[in-house]
Structure formats: structure tokens, C-alpha cells
PDB file of N, CA, C and O in Angstrom:
ATOM      1  N   MET U  23     100.017  84.243  99.061  1.00 88.00           N
ATOM      2  CA  MET U  23     100.141  85.035 100.261  1.00 88.00           C
ATOM      3  C   MET U  23     100.336  84.095 101.437  1.00 88.00           C
ATOM      4  O   MET U  23      99.668  83.068 101.541  1.00 88.00           O
ATOM      5  N   ILE U  24     101.232  84.442 102.304  1.00 91.00           N
ATOM      6  CA  ILE U  24     101.452  83.716 103.554  1.00 91.00           C
ATOM      7  C   ILE U  24     101.048  84.653 104.686  1.00 91.00           C
ATOM      8  O   ILE U  24     101.553  85.764 104.787  1.00 91.00           O
ATOM      9  N   ASP U  25     100.135  84.196 105.517  1.00 91.00           N
ATOM     10  CA  ASP U  25      99.644  84.989 106.641  1.00 91.00           C
ATOM     11  C   ASP U  25     100.086  84.305 107.927  1.00 91.00           C
ATOM     12  O   ASP U  25      99.540  83.290 108.312  1.00 91.00           O
ATOM     13  N   SER U  26     101.131  84.844 108.554  1.00 91.00           N
ATOM     14  CA  SER U  26     101.614  84.278 109.811  1.00 91.00           C
ATOM     15  C   SER U  26     101.322  85.249 110.946  1.00 91.00           C
ATOM     16  O   SER U  26     100.823  86.348 110.725  1.00 91.00           O
ATOM     17  N   LYS U  27     101.677  84.871 112.130  1.00 92.00           N
ATOM     18  CA  LYS U  27     101.436  85.716 113.297  1.00 92.00           C
ATOM     19  C   LYS U  27     102.156  87.063 113.186  1.00 92.00           C
ATOM     20  O   LYS U  27     101.595  88.099 113.535  1.00 92.00           O
ATOM     21  N   ASN U  28     103.390  87.055 112.659  1.00 92.00           N
ATOM     22  CA  ASN U  28     104.210  88.262 112.649  1.00 92.00           C
ATOM     23  C   ASN U  28     104.265  89.001 111.316  1.00 92.00           C
ATOM     24  O   ASN U  28     104.710  90.141 111.270  1.00 92.00           O
ATOM     25  N   TYR U  29     103.864  88.348 110.227  1.00 91.00           N
ATOM     26  CA  TYR U  29     103.992  89.001 108.927  1.00 91.00           C
ATOM     27  C   TYR U  29     102.978  88.475 107.910  1.00 91.00           C
ATOM     28  O   TYR U  29     102.424  87.394 108.065  1.00 91.00           O
ATOM     29  N   LEU U  30     102.758  89.287 106.886  1.00 89.00           N
ATOM     30  CA  LEU U  30     102.048  88.883 105.674  1.00 89.00           C
ATOM     31  C   LEU U  30     103.080  88.891 104.558  1.00 89.00           C
ATOM     32  O   LEU U  30     103.789  89.885 104.373  1.00 89.00           O
ATOM     33  N   GLU U  31     103.200  87.812 103.831  1.00 90.00           N
ATOM     34  CA  GLU U  31     104.140  87.750 102.716  1.00 90.00           C
ATOM     35  C   GLU U  31     103.357  87.631 101.414  1.00 90.00           C
ATOM     36  O   GLU U  31     102.480  86.785 101.280  1.00 90.00           O
ATOM     37  N   VAL U  32     103.687  88.494 100.469  1.00 89.00           N
ATOM     38  CA  VAL U  32     103.039  88.478  99.161  1.00 89.00           C
ATOM     39  C   VAL U  32     104.105  88.151  98.124  1.00 89.00           C
ATOM     40  O   VAL U  32     105.146  88.790  98.067  1.00 89.00           O
ATOM     41  N   ASP U  33     103.822  87.163  97.296  1.00 85.00           N
ATOM     42  CA  ASP U  33     104.765  86.727  96.269  1.00 85.00           C
ATOM     43  C   ASP U  33     103.994  86.452  94.985  1.00 85.00           C
ATOM     44  O   ASP U  33     102.800  86.152  95.014  1.00 85.00           O
ATOM     45  N   ASN U  34     104.690  86.530  93.874  1.00 79.00           N
ATOM     46  CA  ASN U  34     104.132  86.180  92.563  1.00 79.00           C
ATOM     47  C   ASN U  34     102.922  87.010  92.170  1.00 79.00           C
ATOM     48  O   ASN U  34     101.903  86.489  91.737  1.00 79.00           O
ATOM     49  N   VAL U  35     103.019  88.318  92.302  1.00 83.00           N
ATOM     50  CA  VAL U  35     101.970  89.206  91.806  1.00 83.00           C
ATOM     51  C   VAL U  35     102.151  89.313  90.299  1.00 83.00           C
ATOM     52  O   VAL U  35     103.226  89.639  89.817  1.00 83.00           O
ATOM     53  N   LEU U  36     101.106  89.017  89.563  1.00 83.00           N
ATOM     54  CA  LEU U  36     101.197  89.056  88.107  1.00 83.00           C
ATOM     55  C   LEU U  36      99.880  89.527  87.516  1.00 83.00           C
ATOM     56  O   LEU U  36      98.810  89.067  87.929  1.00 83.00           O
ATOM     57  N   THR U  37      99.966  90.453  86.593  1.00 87.00           N
ATOM     58  CA  THR U  37      98.814  90.881  85.814  1.00 87.00           C
ATOM     59  C   THR U  37      99.120  90.562  84.358  1.00 87.00           C
ATOM     60  O   THR U  37     100.211  90.885  83.867  1.00 87.00           O
ATOM     61  N   LYS U  38      98.187  89.925  83.677  1.00 90.00           N
ATOM     62  CA  LYS U  38      98.390  89.620  82.261  1.00 90.00           C
ATOM     63  C   LYS U  38      98.669  90.911  81.505  1.00 90.00           C
ATOM     64  O   LYS U  38      98.108  91.963  81.819  1.00 90.00           O
ATOM     65  N   SER U  39      99.543  90.837  80.532  1.00 90.00           N
ATOM     66  CA  SER U  39     100.013  92.030  79.833  1.00 90.00           C
ATOM     67  C   SER U  39      98.882  92.893  79.286  1.00 90.00           C
ATOM     68  O   SER U  39      98.958  94.118  79.335  1.00 90.00           O
ATOM     69  N   GLU U  40      97.814  92.291  78.786  1.00 95.00           N
ATOM     70  CA  GLU U  40      96.735  93.096  78.209  1.00 95.00           C
ATOM     71  C   GLU U  40      95.933  93.869  79.254  1.00 95.00           C
ATOM     72  O   GLU U  40      95.158  94.762  78.913  1.00 95.00           O
ATOM     73  N   PHE U  41      96.118  93.547  80.541  1.00 94.00           N
ATOM     74  CA  PHE U  41      95.390  94.244  81.606  1.00 94.00           C
ATOM     75  C   PHE U  41      96.283  95.165  82.436  1.00 94.00           C
ATOM     76  O   PHE U  41      95.804  95.830  83.348  1.00 94.00           O
ATOM     77  N   ARG U  42      97.570  95.205  82.126  1.00 88.00           N
ATOM     78  CA  ARG U  42      98.491  96.048  82.887  1.00 88.00           C
ATOM     79  C   ARG U  42      98.150  97.522  82.691  1.00 88.00           C
ATOM     80  O   ARG U  42      97.641  97.928  81.663  1.00 88.00           O
ATOM     81  N   GLY U  43      98.416  98.308  83.714  1.00 89.00           N
ATOM     82  CA  GLY U  43      98.127  99.732  83.660  1.00 89.00           C
ATOM     83  C   GLY U  43      96.742 100.084  84.186  1.00 89.00           C
ATOM     84  O   GLY U  43      96.380 101.246  84.245  1.00 89.00           O
ATOM     85  N   ASN U  44      95.975  99.074  84.580  1.00 94.00           N
ATOM     86  CA  ASN U  44      94.627  99.298  85.111  1.00 94.00           C
ATOM     87  C   ASN U  44      94.580  99.263  86.634  1.00 94.00           C
ATOM     88  O   ASN U  44      93.502  99.255  87.219  1.00 94.00           O
ATOM     89  N   LYS U  45      95.757  99.183  87.252  1.00 91.00           N
ATOM     90  CA  LYS U  45      95.888  99.179  88.719  1.00 91.00           C
ATOM     91  C   LYS U  45      95.222  97.979  89.393  1.00 91.00           C
ATOM     92  O   LYS U  45      94.811  98.059  90.539  1.00 91.00           O
ATOM     93  N   ILE U  46      95.137  96.867  88.689  1.00 93.00           N
ATOM     94  CA  ILE U  46      94.539  95.657  89.259  1.00 93.00           C
ATOM     95  C   ILE U  46      95.408  95.113  90.390  1.00 93.00           C
ATOM     96  O   ILE U  46      94.920  94.865  91.491  1.00 93.00           O
ATOM     97  N   ALA U  47      96.697  94.932  90.130  1.00 89.00           N
ATOM     98  CA  ALA U  47      97.598  94.393  91.155  1.00 89.00           C
ATOM     99  C   ALA U  47      97.717  95.359  92.331  1.00 89.00           C
ATOM    100  O   ALA U  47      97.719  94.936  93.491  1.00 89.00           O
ATOM    101  N   ALA U  48      97.799  96.647  92.049  1.00 90.00           N
ATOM    102  CA  ALA U  48      97.900  97.641  93.125  1.00 90.00           C
ATOM    103  C   ALA U  48      96.648  97.631  93.992  1.00 90.00           C
ATOM    104  O   ALA U  48      96.731  97.738  95.214  1.00 90.00           O
ATOM    105  N   THR U  49      95.492  97.497  93.369  1.00 93.00           N
ATOM    106  CA  THR U  49      94.236  97.445  94.126  1.00 93.00           C
ATOM    107  C   THR U  49      94.200  96.219  95.023  1.00 93.00           C
ATOM    108  O   THR U  49      93.812  96.302  96.192  1.00 93.00           O
ATOM    109  N   MET U  50      94.622  95.067  94.489  1.00 90.00           N
ATOM    110  CA  MET U  50      94.645  93.844  95.304  1.00 90.00           C
ATOM    111  C   MET U  50      95.636  93.977  96.452  1.00 90.00           C
ATOM    112  O   MET U  50      95.334  93.596  97.587  1.00 90.00           O
ATOM    113  N   LEU U  51      96.811  94.547  96.181  1.00 89.00           N
ATOM    114  CA  LEU U  51      97.811  94.710  97.235  1.00 89.00           C
ATOM    115  C   LEU U  51      97.331  95.687  98.300  1.00 89.00           C
ATOM    116  O   LEU U  51      97.515  95.444  99.495  1.00 89.00           O
ATOM    117  N   ASN U  52      96.698  96.767  97.895  1.00 90.00           N
ATOM    118  CA  ASN U  52      96.127  97.702  98.871  1.00 90.00           C
ATOM    119  C   ASN U  52      95.105  97.012  99.760  1.00 90.00           C
ATOM    120  O   ASN U  52      95.054  97.262 100.966  1.00 90.00           O
ATOM    121  N   TYR U  53      94.278  96.141  99.191  1.00 90.00           N
ATOM    122  CA  TYR U  53      93.297  95.404  99.982  1.00 90.00           C
ATOM    123  C   TYR U  53      93.999  94.520 101.015  1.00 90.00           C
ATOM    124  O   TYR U  53      93.627  94.509 102.188  1.00 90.00           O
ATOM    125  N   VAL U  54      95.016  93.799 100.577  1.00 87.00           N
ATOM    126  CA  VAL U  54      95.752  92.923 101.490  1.00 87.00           C
ATOM    127  C   VAL U  54      96.338  93.730 102.639  1.00 87.00           C
ATOM    128  O   VAL U  54      96.178  93.379 103.811  1.00 87.00           O
ATOM    129  N   VAL U  55      97.010  94.827 102.324  1.00 85.00           N
ATOM    130  CA  VAL U  55      97.692  95.617 103.347  1.00 85.00           C
ATOM    131  C   VAL U  55      96.700  96.346 104.262  1.00 85.00           C
ATOM    132  O   VAL U  55      96.887  96.394 105.474  1.00 85.00           O
ATOM    133  N   ASN U  56      95.632  96.887 103.701  1.00 87.00           N
ATOM    134  CA  ASN U  56      94.714  97.707 104.493  1.00 87.00           C
ATOM    135  C   ASN U  56      93.573  96.933 105.152  1.00 87.00           C
ATOM    136  O   ASN U  56      93.012  97.405 106.137  1.00 87.00           O
ATOM    137  N   LYS U  57      93.227  95.772 104.637  1.00 88.00           N
ATOM    138  CA  LYS U  57      92.090  95.026 105.184  1.00 88.00           C
ATOM    139  C   LYS U  57      92.486  93.723 105.867  1.00 88.00           C
ATOM    140  O   LYS U  57      91.866  93.315 106.839  1.00 88.00           O
ATOM    141  N   LEU U  58      93.521  93.058 105.382  1.00 85.00           N
ATOM    142  CA  LEU U  58      93.882  91.751 105.931  1.00 85.00           C
ATOM    143  C   LEU U  58      95.017  91.802 106.943  1.00 85.00           C
ATOM    144  O   LEU U  58      95.114  90.952 107.808  1.00 85.00           O
ATOM    145  N   LYS U  59      95.891  92.794 106.822  1.00 86.00           N
ATOM    146  CA  LYS U  59      97.049  92.899 107.713  1.00 86.00           C
ATOM    147  C   LYS U  59      96.597  93.241 109.127  1.00 86.00           C
ATOM    148  O   LYS U  59      95.813  94.146 109.341  1.00 86.00           O
ATOM    149  N   LYS U  60      97.114  92.475 110.077  1.00 89.00           N
ATOM    150  CA  LYS U  60      96.832  92.762 111.483  1.00 89.00           C
ATOM    151  C   LYS U  60      97.845  93.790 111.982  1.00 89.00           C
ATOM    152  O   LYS U  60      98.934  93.930 111.443  1.00 89.00           O
ATOM    153  N   LYS U  61      97.483  94.500 113.031  1.00 87.00           N
ATOM    154  CA  LYS U  61      98.310  95.594 113.551  1.00 87.00           C
ATOM    155  C   LYS U  61      99.738  95.152 113.870  1.00 87.00           C
ATOM    156  O   LYS U  61     100.693  95.882 113.610  1.00 87.00           O
ATOM    157  N   GLU U  62      99.910  93.952 114.406  1.00 89.00           N
ATOM    158  CA  GLU U  62     101.233  93.492 114.834  1.00 89.00           C
ATOM    159  C   GLU U  62     102.062  92.894 113.696  1.00 89.00           C
ATOM    160  O   GLU U  62     103.209  92.527 113.889  1.00 89.00           O
ATOM    161  N   GLN U  63     101.508  92.794 112.509  1.00 91.00           N
ATOM    162  CA  GLN U  63     102.219  92.202 111.378  1.00 91.00           C
ATOM    163  C   GLN U  63     102.961  93.260 110.561  1.00 91.00           C
ATOM    164  O   GLN U  63     102.573  94.410 110.509  1.00 91.00           O
ATOM    165  N   PHE U  64     104.019  92.821 109.909  1.00 88.00           N
ATOM    166  CA  PHE U  64     104.649  93.644 108.891  1.00 88.00           C
ATOM    167  C   PHE U  64     104.482  92.914 107.567  1.00 88.00           C
ATOM    168  O   PHE U  64     104.115  91.750 107.530  1.00 88.00           O
ATOM    169  N   VAL U  65     104.706  93.616 106.477  1.00 88.00           N
ATOM    170  CA  VAL U  65     104.467  93.065 105.147  1.00 88.00           C
ATOM    171  C   VAL U  65     105.795  92.775 104.467  1.00 88.00           C
ATOM    172  O   VAL U  65     106.701  93.614 104.457  1.00 88.00           O
ATOM    173  N   ILE U  66     105.911  91.571 103.889  1.00 87.00           N
ATOM    174  CA  ILE U  66     107.067  91.184 103.084  1.00 87.00           C
ATOM    175  C   ILE U  66     106.576  91.043 101.651  1.00 87.00           C
ATOM    176  O   ILE U  66     105.637  90.290 101.379  1.00 87.00           O
ATOM    177  N   LEU U  67     107.183  91.788 100.742  1.00 85.00           N
ATOM    178  CA  LEU U  67     106.853  91.691  99.321  1.00 85.00           C
ATOM    179  C   LEU U  67     108.035  91.046  98.620  1.00 85.00           C
ATOM    180  O   LEU U  67     109.133  91.590  98.635  1.00 85.00           O
ATOM    181  N   VAL U  68     107.832  89.904  98.009  1.00 82.00           N
ATOM    182  CA  VAL U  68     108.907  89.145  97.385  1.00 82.00           C
ATOM    183  C   VAL U  68     108.880  89.383  95.882  1.00 82.00           C
ATOM    184  O   VAL U  68     107.845  89.216  95.236  1.00 82.00           O
ATOM    185  N   VAL U  69     110.029  89.794  95.321  1.00 79.00           N
ATOM    186  CA  VAL U  69     110.149  90.003  93.879  1.00 79.00           C
ATOM    187  C   VAL U  69     111.492  89.485  93.396  1.00 79.00           C
ATOM    188  O   VAL U  69     112.447  89.380  94.165  1.00 79.00           O
ATOM    189  N   ASP U  70     111.555  89.168  92.116  1.00 76.00           N
ATOM    190  CA  ASP U  70     112.830  88.859  91.485  1.00 76.00           C
ATOM    191  C   ASP U  70     113.506  90.177  91.150  1.00 76.00           C
ATOM    192  O   ASP U  70     112.841  91.205  90.985  1.00 76.00           O
ATOM    193  N   ALA U  71     114.802  90.154  90.989  1.00 72.00           N
ATOM    194  CA  ALA U  71     115.561  91.383  90.740  1.00 72.00           C
ATOM    195  C   ALA U  71     115.076  92.130  89.501  1.00 72.00           C
ATOM    196  O   ALA U  71     115.112  93.353  89.460  1.00 72.00           O
ATOM    197  N   GLU U  72     114.585  91.432  88.511  1.00 72.00           N
ATOM    198  CA  GLU U  72     114.171  92.067  87.262  1.00 72.00           C
ATOM    199  C   GLU U  72     112.657  92.216  87.138  1.00 72.00           C
ATOM    200  O   GLU U  72     112.153  92.598  86.084  1.00 72.00           O
ATOM    201  N   ASP U  73     111.900  91.904  88.174  1.00 70.00           N
ATOM    202  CA  ASP U  73     110.437  91.940  88.098  1.00 70.00           C
ATOM    203  C   ASP U  73     109.888  93.350  88.018  1.00 70.00           C
ATOM    204  O   ASP U  73     110.347  94.261  88.691  1.00 70.00           O
ATOM    205  N   THR U  74     108.851  93.527  87.245  1.00 70.00           N
ATOM    206  CA  THR U  74     108.126  94.779  87.156  1.00 70.00           C
ATOM    207  C   THR U  74     107.435  95.129  88.471  1.00 70.00           C
ATOM    208  O   THR U  74     107.376  96.294  88.827  1.00 70.00           O
ATOM    209  N   PRO U  75     106.885  94.163  89.240  1.00 77.00           N
ATOM    210  CA  PRO U  75     106.203  94.537  90.485  1.00 77.00           C
ATOM    211  C   PRO U  75     107.059  95.365  91.434  1.00 77.00           C
ATOM    212  O   PRO U  75     106.545  96.159  92.194  1.00 77.00           O
ATOM    213  N   LYS U  76     108.364  95.200  91.375  1.00 77.00           N
ATOM    214  CA  LYS U  76     109.243  95.988  92.239  1.00 77.00           C
ATOM    215  C   LYS U  76     108.984  97.479  92.031  1.00 77.00           C
ATOM    216  O   LYS U  76     108.887  98.238  92.989  1.00 77.00           O
ATOM    217  N   GLU U  77     108.838  97.900  90.795  1.00 78.00           N
ATOM    218  CA  GLU U  77     108.575  99.306  90.499  1.00 78.00           C
ATOM    219  C   GLU U  77     107.205  99.726  91.024  1.00 78.00           C
ATOM    220  O   GLU U  77     107.047 100.827  91.541  1.00 78.00           O
ATOM    221  N   MET U  78     106.210  98.848  90.914  1.00 82.00           N
ATOM    222  CA  MET U  78     104.878  99.149  91.428  1.00 82.00           C
ATOM    223  C   MET U  78     104.934  99.313  92.944  1.00 82.00           C
ATOM    224  O   MET U  78     104.349 100.251  93.487  1.00 82.00           O
ATOM    225  N   TYR U  79     105.649  98.432  93.615  1.00 84.00           N
ATOM    226  CA  TYR U  79     105.771  98.519  95.073  1.00 84.00           C
ATOM    227  C   TYR U  79     106.384  99.853  95.482  1.00 84.00           C
ATOM    228  O   TYR U  79     105.932 100.489  96.422  1.00 84.00           O
ATOM    229  N   GLU U  80     107.428 100.273  94.763  1.00 85.00           N
ATOM    230  CA  GLU U  80     108.068 101.546  95.075  1.00 85.00           C
ATOM    231  C   GLU U  80     107.106 102.711  94.854  1.00 85.00           C
ATOM    232  O   GLU U  80     107.052 103.639  95.659  1.00 85.00           O
ATOM    233  N   LYS U  81     106.318 102.676  93.776  1.00 85.00           N
ATOM    234  CA  LYS U  81     105.332 103.724  93.512  1.00 85.00           C
ATOM    235  C   LYS U  81     104.274 103.783  94.609  1.00 85.00           C
ATOM    236  O   LYS U  81     103.708 104.840  94.882  1.00 85.00           O
ATOM    237  N   MET U  82     104.003 102.650  95.252  1.00 85.00           N
ATOM    238  CA  MET U  82     103.003 102.586  96.317  1.00 85.00           C
ATOM    239  C   MET U  82     103.572 103.007  97.670  1.00 85.00           C
ATOM    240  O   MET U  82     102.866 103.044  98.659  1.00 85.00           O
ATOM    241  N   GLY U  83     104.882 103.306  97.720  1.00 86.00           N
ATOM    242  CA  GLY U  83     105.486 103.792  98.954  1.00 86.00           C
ATOM    243  C   GLY U  83     106.254 102.758  99.752  1.00 86.00           C
ATOM    244  O   GLY U  83     106.782 103.061 100.817  1.00 86.00           O
ATOM    245  N   PHE U  84     106.334 101.518  99.241  1.00 85.00           N
ATOM    246  CA  PHE U  84     107.125 100.511  99.937  1.00 85.00           C
ATOM    247  C   PHE U  84     108.601 100.778  99.701  1.00 85.00           C
ATOM    248  O   PHE U  84     108.989 101.351  98.680  1.00 85.00           O
ATOM    249  N   GLN U  85     109.432 100.365 100.659  1.00 83.00           N
ATOM    250  CA  GLN U  85     110.858 100.609 100.557  1.00 83.00           C
ATOM    251  C   GLN U  85     111.618  99.298 100.513  1.00 83.00           C
ATOM    252  O   GLN U  85     111.290  98.346 101.223  1.00 83.00           O
ATOM    253  N   TYR U  86     112.655  99.281  99.705  1.00 80.00           N
ATOM    254  CA  TYR U  86     113.557  98.141  99.615  1.00 80.00           C
ATOM    255  C   TYR U  86     114.364  98.056 100.900  1.00 80.00           C
ATOM    256  O   TYR U  86     114.920  99.056 101.362  1.00 80.00           O
ATOM    257  N   THR U  87     114.404  96.879 101.519  1.00 81.00           N
ATOM    258  CA  THR U  87     115.165  96.745 102.762  1.00 81.00           C
ATOM    259  C   THR U  87     116.209  95.638 102.712  1.00 81.00           C
ATOM    260  O   THR U  87     117.180  95.705 103.445  1.00 81.00           O
ATOM    261  N   ALA U  88     116.009  94.631 101.870  1.00 79.00           N
ATOM    262  CA  ALA U  88     116.971  93.521 101.860  1.00 79.00           C
ATOM    263  C   ALA U  88     116.824  92.716 100.589  1.00 79.00           C
ATOM    264  O   ALA U  88     115.840  92.820  99.875  1.00 79.00           O
ATOM    265  N   TYR U  89     117.829  91.888 100.344  1.00 75.00           N
ATOM    266  CA  TYR U  89     117.737  90.949  99.245  1.00 75.00           C
ATOM    267  C   TYR U  89     118.310  89.617  99.672  1.00 75.00           C
ATOM    268  O   TYR U  89     119.029  89.527 100.668  1.00 75.00           O
ATOM    269  N   GLN U  90     117.955  88.596  98.913  1.00 73.00           N
ATOM    270  CA  GLN U  90     118.441  87.245  99.233  1.00 73.00           C
ATOM    271  C   GLN U  90     118.759  86.529  97.927  1.00 73.00           C
ATOM    272  O   GLN U  90     117.965  86.582  96.987  1.00 73.00           O
ATOM    273  N   ILE U  91     119.878  85.902  97.871  1.00 72.00           N
ATOM    274  CA  ILE U  91     120.263  85.117  96.708  1.00 72.00           C
ATOM    275  C   ILE U  91     120.112  83.641  97.064  1.00 72.00           C
ATOM    276  O   ILE U  91     120.664  83.182  98.064  1.00 72.00           O
ATOM    277  N   THR U  92     119.326  82.939  96.255  1.00 68.00           N
ATOM    278  CA  THR U  92     119.130  81.507  96.521  1.00 68.00           C
ATOM    279  C   THR U  92     119.496  80.677  95.335  1.00 68.00           C
ATOM    280  O   THR U  92     119.602  81.138  94.242  1.00 68.00           O
TER     281      THR U  92
END
């Protein structure tokens, strides 16, 4: 997680396969967004194009806004 003045960036969210489906990553992300995020910050969620977390983010109400090829 990167916590700057203007944004919180979350990258590399991973739950071991045997623990998936227990909402562990979603619970941690909710904590970050609801408890650590300051009012003036926005949240950046970084995923690879084929990552499973992208689907979790969408289920949580986040919206896709941009992509970057590096």
C-alpha cells in the first residue's frame, strides 16, 4: 500500500488458494478504504489484466477507469 497526500494505492492483493472465498482480501480492503483513507484521498487499485482481484473490486463497487501498459 502506498499512502500519499492525494491517494491510497493498493497493489498485489493475494489470498492463498485454500483461503479464497472467505472474504479475507475484501475485509482487508474495506478496512483500508473505510478506516485508513483520508477524506481528500482517492483510492487506486492496481491489478494485472488477468488478475482475479479485478473481479473482487468490481463486486465491491469499484469502477474501472484506466489502464497502463508497461
